[in-house]
Coordinates of C-alpha atoms and ligand atoms in Angstrom, one line a residue:
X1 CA -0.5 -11.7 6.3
X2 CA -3.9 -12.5 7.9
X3 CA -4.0 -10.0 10.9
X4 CA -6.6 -10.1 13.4
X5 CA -9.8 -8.3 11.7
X6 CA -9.5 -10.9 9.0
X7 CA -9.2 -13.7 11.1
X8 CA -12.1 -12.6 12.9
X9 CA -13.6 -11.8 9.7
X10 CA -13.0 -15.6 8.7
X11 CA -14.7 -16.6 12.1
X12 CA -18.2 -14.7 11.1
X13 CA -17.5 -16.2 7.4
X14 CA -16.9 -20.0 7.9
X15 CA -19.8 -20.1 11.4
X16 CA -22.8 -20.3 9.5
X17 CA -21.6 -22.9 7.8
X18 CA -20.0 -25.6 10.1
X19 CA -21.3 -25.0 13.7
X20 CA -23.6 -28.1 14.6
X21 CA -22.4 -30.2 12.0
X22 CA -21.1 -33.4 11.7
X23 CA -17.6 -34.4 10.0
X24 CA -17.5 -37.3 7.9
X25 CA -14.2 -37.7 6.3
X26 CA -11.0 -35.6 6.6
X27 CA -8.3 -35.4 3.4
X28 CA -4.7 -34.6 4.7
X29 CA -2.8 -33.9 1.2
X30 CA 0.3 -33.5 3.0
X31 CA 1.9 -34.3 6.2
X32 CA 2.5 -30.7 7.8
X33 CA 2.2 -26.9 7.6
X34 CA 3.9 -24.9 9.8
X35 CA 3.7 -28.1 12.3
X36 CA 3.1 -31.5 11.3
X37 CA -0.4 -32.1 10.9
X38 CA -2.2 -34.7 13.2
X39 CA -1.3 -37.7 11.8
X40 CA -4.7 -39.8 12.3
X41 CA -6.7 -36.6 12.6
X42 CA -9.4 -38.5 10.4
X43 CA -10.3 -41.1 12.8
X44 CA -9.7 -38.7 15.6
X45 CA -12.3 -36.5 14.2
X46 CA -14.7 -38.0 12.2
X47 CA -18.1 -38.5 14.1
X48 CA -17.8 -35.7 15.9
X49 CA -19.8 -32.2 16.0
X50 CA -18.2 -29.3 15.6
X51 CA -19.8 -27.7 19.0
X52 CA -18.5 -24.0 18.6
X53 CA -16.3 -21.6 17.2
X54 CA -14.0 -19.1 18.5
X55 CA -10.4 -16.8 18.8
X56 CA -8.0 -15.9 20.5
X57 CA -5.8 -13.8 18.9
X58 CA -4.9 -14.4 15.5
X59 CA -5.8 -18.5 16.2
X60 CA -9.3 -20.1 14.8
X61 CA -10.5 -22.2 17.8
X62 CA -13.2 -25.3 16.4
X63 CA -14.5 -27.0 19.5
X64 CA -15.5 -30.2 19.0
X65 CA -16.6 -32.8 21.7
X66 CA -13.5 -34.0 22.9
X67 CA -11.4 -31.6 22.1
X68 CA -10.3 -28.5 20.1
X69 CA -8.7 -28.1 16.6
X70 CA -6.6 -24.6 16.2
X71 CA -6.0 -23.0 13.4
X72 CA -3.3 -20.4 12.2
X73 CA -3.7 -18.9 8.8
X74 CA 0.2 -18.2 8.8
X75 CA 1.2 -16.1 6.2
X76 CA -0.8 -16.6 3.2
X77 CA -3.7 -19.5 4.9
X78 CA -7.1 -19.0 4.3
X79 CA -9.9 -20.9 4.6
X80 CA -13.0 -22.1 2.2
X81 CA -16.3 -23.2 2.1
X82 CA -16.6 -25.8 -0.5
X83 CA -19.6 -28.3 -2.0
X84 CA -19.2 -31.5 -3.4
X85 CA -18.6 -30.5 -7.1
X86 CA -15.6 -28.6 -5.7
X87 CA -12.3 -29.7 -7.6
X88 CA -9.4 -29.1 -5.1
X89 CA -6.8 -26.2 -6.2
X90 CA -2.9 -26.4 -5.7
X91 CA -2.4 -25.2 -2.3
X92 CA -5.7 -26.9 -0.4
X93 CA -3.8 -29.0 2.0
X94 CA -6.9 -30.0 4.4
X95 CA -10.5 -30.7 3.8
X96 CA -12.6 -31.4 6.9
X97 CA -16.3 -32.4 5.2
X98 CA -19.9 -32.6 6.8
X99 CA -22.8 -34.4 6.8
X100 CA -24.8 -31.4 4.8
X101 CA -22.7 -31.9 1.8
X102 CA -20.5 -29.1 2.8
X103 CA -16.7 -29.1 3.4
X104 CA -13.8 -26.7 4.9
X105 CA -10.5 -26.7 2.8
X106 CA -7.3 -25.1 4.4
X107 CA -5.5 -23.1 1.5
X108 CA -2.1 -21.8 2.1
X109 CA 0.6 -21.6 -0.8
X110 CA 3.6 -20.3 1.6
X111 CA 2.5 -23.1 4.1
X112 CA 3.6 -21.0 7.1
X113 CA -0.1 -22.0 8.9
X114 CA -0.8 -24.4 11.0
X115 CA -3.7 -26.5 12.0
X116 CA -3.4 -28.6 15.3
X117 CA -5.4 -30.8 17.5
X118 CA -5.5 -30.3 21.5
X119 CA -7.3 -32.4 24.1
X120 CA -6.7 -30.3 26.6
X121 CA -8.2 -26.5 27.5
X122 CA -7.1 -25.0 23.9
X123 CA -5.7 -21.8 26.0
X124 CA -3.0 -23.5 28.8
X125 CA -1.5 -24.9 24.6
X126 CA 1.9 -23.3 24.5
X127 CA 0.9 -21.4 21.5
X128 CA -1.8 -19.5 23.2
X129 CA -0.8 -19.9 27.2
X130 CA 1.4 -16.9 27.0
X131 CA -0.7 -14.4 25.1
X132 CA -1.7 -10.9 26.6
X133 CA -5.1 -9.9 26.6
X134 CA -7.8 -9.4 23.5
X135 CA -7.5 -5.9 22.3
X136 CA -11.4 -5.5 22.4
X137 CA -11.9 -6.7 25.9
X138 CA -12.0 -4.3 29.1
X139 CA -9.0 -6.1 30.4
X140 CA -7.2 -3.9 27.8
X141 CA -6.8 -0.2 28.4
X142 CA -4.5 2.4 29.1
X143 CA -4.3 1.6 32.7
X144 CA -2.9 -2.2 31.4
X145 CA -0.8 -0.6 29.0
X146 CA 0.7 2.4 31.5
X147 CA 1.3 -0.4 34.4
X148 CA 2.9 -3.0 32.1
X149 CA 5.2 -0.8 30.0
X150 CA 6.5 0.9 33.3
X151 CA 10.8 1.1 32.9
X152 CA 10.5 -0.4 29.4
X153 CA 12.5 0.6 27.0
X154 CA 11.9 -0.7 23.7
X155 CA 9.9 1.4 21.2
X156 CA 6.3 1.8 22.0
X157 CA 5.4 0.0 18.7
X158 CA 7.2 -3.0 19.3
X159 CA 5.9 -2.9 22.9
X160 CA 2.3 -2.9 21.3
X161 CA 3.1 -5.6 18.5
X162 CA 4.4 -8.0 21.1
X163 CA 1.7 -10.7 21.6
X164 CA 2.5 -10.7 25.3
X165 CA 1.4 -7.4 25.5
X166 CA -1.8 -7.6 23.7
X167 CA -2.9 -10.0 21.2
X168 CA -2.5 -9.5 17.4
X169 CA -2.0 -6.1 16.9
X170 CA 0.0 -6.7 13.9
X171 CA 2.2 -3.7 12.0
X172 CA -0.3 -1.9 9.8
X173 CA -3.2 -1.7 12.7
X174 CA 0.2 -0.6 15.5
X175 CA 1.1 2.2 12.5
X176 CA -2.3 3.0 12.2
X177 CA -3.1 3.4 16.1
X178 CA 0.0 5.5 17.2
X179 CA -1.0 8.1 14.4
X180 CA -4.2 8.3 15.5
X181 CA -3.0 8.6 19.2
X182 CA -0.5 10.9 18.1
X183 CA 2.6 8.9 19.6
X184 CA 6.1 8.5 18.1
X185 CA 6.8 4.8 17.5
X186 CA 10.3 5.1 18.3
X187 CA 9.4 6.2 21.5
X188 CA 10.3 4.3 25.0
X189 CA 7.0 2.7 26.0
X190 CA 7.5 3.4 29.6
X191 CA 8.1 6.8 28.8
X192 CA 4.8 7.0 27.1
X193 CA 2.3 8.6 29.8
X194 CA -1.1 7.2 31.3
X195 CA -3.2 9.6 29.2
X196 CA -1.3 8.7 25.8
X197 CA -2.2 5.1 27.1
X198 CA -5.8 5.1 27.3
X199 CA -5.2 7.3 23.4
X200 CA -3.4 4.5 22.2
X201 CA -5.7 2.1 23.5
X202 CA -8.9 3.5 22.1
X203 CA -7.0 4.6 18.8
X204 CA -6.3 0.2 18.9
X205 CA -9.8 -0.4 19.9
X206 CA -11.3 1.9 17.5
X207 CA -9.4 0.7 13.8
X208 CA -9.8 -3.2 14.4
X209 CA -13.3 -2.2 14.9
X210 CA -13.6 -0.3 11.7
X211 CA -11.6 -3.1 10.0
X212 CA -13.6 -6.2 11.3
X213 CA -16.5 -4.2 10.1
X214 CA -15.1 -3.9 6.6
X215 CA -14.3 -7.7 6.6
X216 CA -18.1 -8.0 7.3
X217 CA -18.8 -6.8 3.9
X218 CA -16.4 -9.5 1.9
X219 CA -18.4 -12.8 3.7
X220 CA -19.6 -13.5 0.6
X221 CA -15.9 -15.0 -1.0
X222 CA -16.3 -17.5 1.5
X223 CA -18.7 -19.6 -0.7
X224 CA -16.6 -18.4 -3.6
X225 CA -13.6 -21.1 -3.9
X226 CA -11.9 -18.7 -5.8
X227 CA -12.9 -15.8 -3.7
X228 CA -9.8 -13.9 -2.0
X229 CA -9.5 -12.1 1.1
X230 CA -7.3 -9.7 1.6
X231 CA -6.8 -6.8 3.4
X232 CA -9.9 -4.8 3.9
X233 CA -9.7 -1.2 3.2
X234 CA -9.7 0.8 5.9
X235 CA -8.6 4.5 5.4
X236 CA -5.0 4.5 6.0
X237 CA -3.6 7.2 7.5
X238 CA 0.2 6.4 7.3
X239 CA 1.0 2.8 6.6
X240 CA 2.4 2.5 3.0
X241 CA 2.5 6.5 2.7
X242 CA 6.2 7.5 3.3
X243 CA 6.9 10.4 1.8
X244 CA 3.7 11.3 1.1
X245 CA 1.9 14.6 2.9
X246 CA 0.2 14.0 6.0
X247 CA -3.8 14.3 6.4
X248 CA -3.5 16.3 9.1
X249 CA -1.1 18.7 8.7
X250 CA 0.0 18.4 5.2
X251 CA 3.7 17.8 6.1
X252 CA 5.8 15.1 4.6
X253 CA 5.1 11.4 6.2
X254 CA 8.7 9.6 7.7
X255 CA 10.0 6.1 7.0
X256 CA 11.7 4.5 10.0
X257 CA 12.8 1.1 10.6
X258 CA 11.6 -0.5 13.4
X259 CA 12.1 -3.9 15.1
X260 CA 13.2 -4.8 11.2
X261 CA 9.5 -3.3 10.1
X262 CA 9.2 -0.1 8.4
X263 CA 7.2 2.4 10.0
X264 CA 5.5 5.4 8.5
X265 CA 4.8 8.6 11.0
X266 CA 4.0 12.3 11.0
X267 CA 7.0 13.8 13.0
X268 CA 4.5 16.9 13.7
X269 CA 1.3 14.7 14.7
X270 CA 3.1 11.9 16.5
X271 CA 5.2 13.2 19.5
Ligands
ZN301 ZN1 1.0 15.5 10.5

């Protein structure tokens, strides 16, 4: 699943390519994703720039001049920079082409993405109105953390995956983060105390950082059609290691179930 270092990886990738330009013509191969796609998106959207480009969470904002398309890569989306030679695979359900010759196709074979069109201020949408804060702004530290999980009592990683809380920290990068910040995941977040908070923060901070910077090397698949982005390789510390002996201390890595996700933690690290 696209988490938020690839999304934002897609961003840099697709930028370049489309900002300033002008849409021409728009192929819907089907009528919905997710969602049902906008049905006269074409005439909505042809003859207009796309302005900017942006995220919020794990949603690709295009800004166009009266209004916004957002995207959500879903499970298995991604999306490509094609040319006009390009011969459309299977799963390509959108193409949104340009005046320089150049189009974006929406891939997605599990079809759990969705791509919709807002005329209004993209973040009051109902998708996006509710979302916490980005994880790599200011307005997320411990002090946010500490204050909001106070008398909480579900696990501290389901506290950090909910997109209320902060948005898309997804289950590898919440593993990943409550090693480094040597915390339990089963533990109650508002048991969790201020200084483990601004940890856990930095620790969240600190691997999308390291991921988005991975993603920066793999911008080149986005002019290969049959270029594939997956997940970049950042060094894993526990996620997909249960069982295995822990970097730190060389004890045996745990497998918990958590919120229906399996979880991987050092039982000596992660207190
Ligand atoms: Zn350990």
């Amino acid at each position: 699943m696209p988490e938020l270092p690839e999304v934002e990886t897609t961003l840099r990738g697709i930028e370049p390519h489309i900002q300033g330009q002008l849409i021409t013509n728009v192929i819907l191969r089907r009528p919905d994703l997710r969602f049902p796609l906008p049905i006269d998106l074409e005439s909505i959207i042809t003859g207009q720039h796309i302005v900017s480009l942006s995220r919020r969470a794990k949603y690709l904002l295009l800004h166009l001049e009266t209004g916004t398309l957002i995207l959500h890569l879903g499970m298995s989306g991604k999306l490509k920079i094609i040319s006009r030679n390009y011969q459309p695979s299977k799963h390509d359900h959108v193409d949104i082409w340009f005046k320089n010759g150049k189009g974006l196709t929406f891939n997605d074979p599990r079809r759990f993405g969705a791509l919709l069109w807002t005329e209004t201020a993209p973040e009051q949408h109902p998708l996006l109105a509710s979302l916490g804060p980005e994880p790599l702004t200011k307005a997320f530290n411990g002090i946010y953390l500490w204050q909001r999980a106070q008398g909480r009592k579900t696990s501290i990683k389901n506290f950090i995956m909910d997109s209320h809380t902060v948005a898309g920290v997804g289950n590898i990068y919440a593993a990943e983060a409550l090693f480094l910040a040597g915390i339990r995941p089963q533990k109650a977040a508002g048991k969790v105390t201020r200084d483990d908070y601004d940890q856990l923060a930095d620790a969240i901070k600190k691997i999308l950082k390291q991921a988005i910077k991975k993603g920066g090397t793999t911008l080149r698949d986005f002019l290969d059609p049959n270029g594939a982005t997956g997940y970049f390789s950042i060094e894993l510390n526990v996620y997909g290691r249960g069982g295995e002996p822990c970097f730190q201390c060389g004890r045996r890595l745990k497998s918990d179930v958590i919120g229906q996700r399996s979880t991987v933690y050092c039982a000596h690290c992660q207190r």
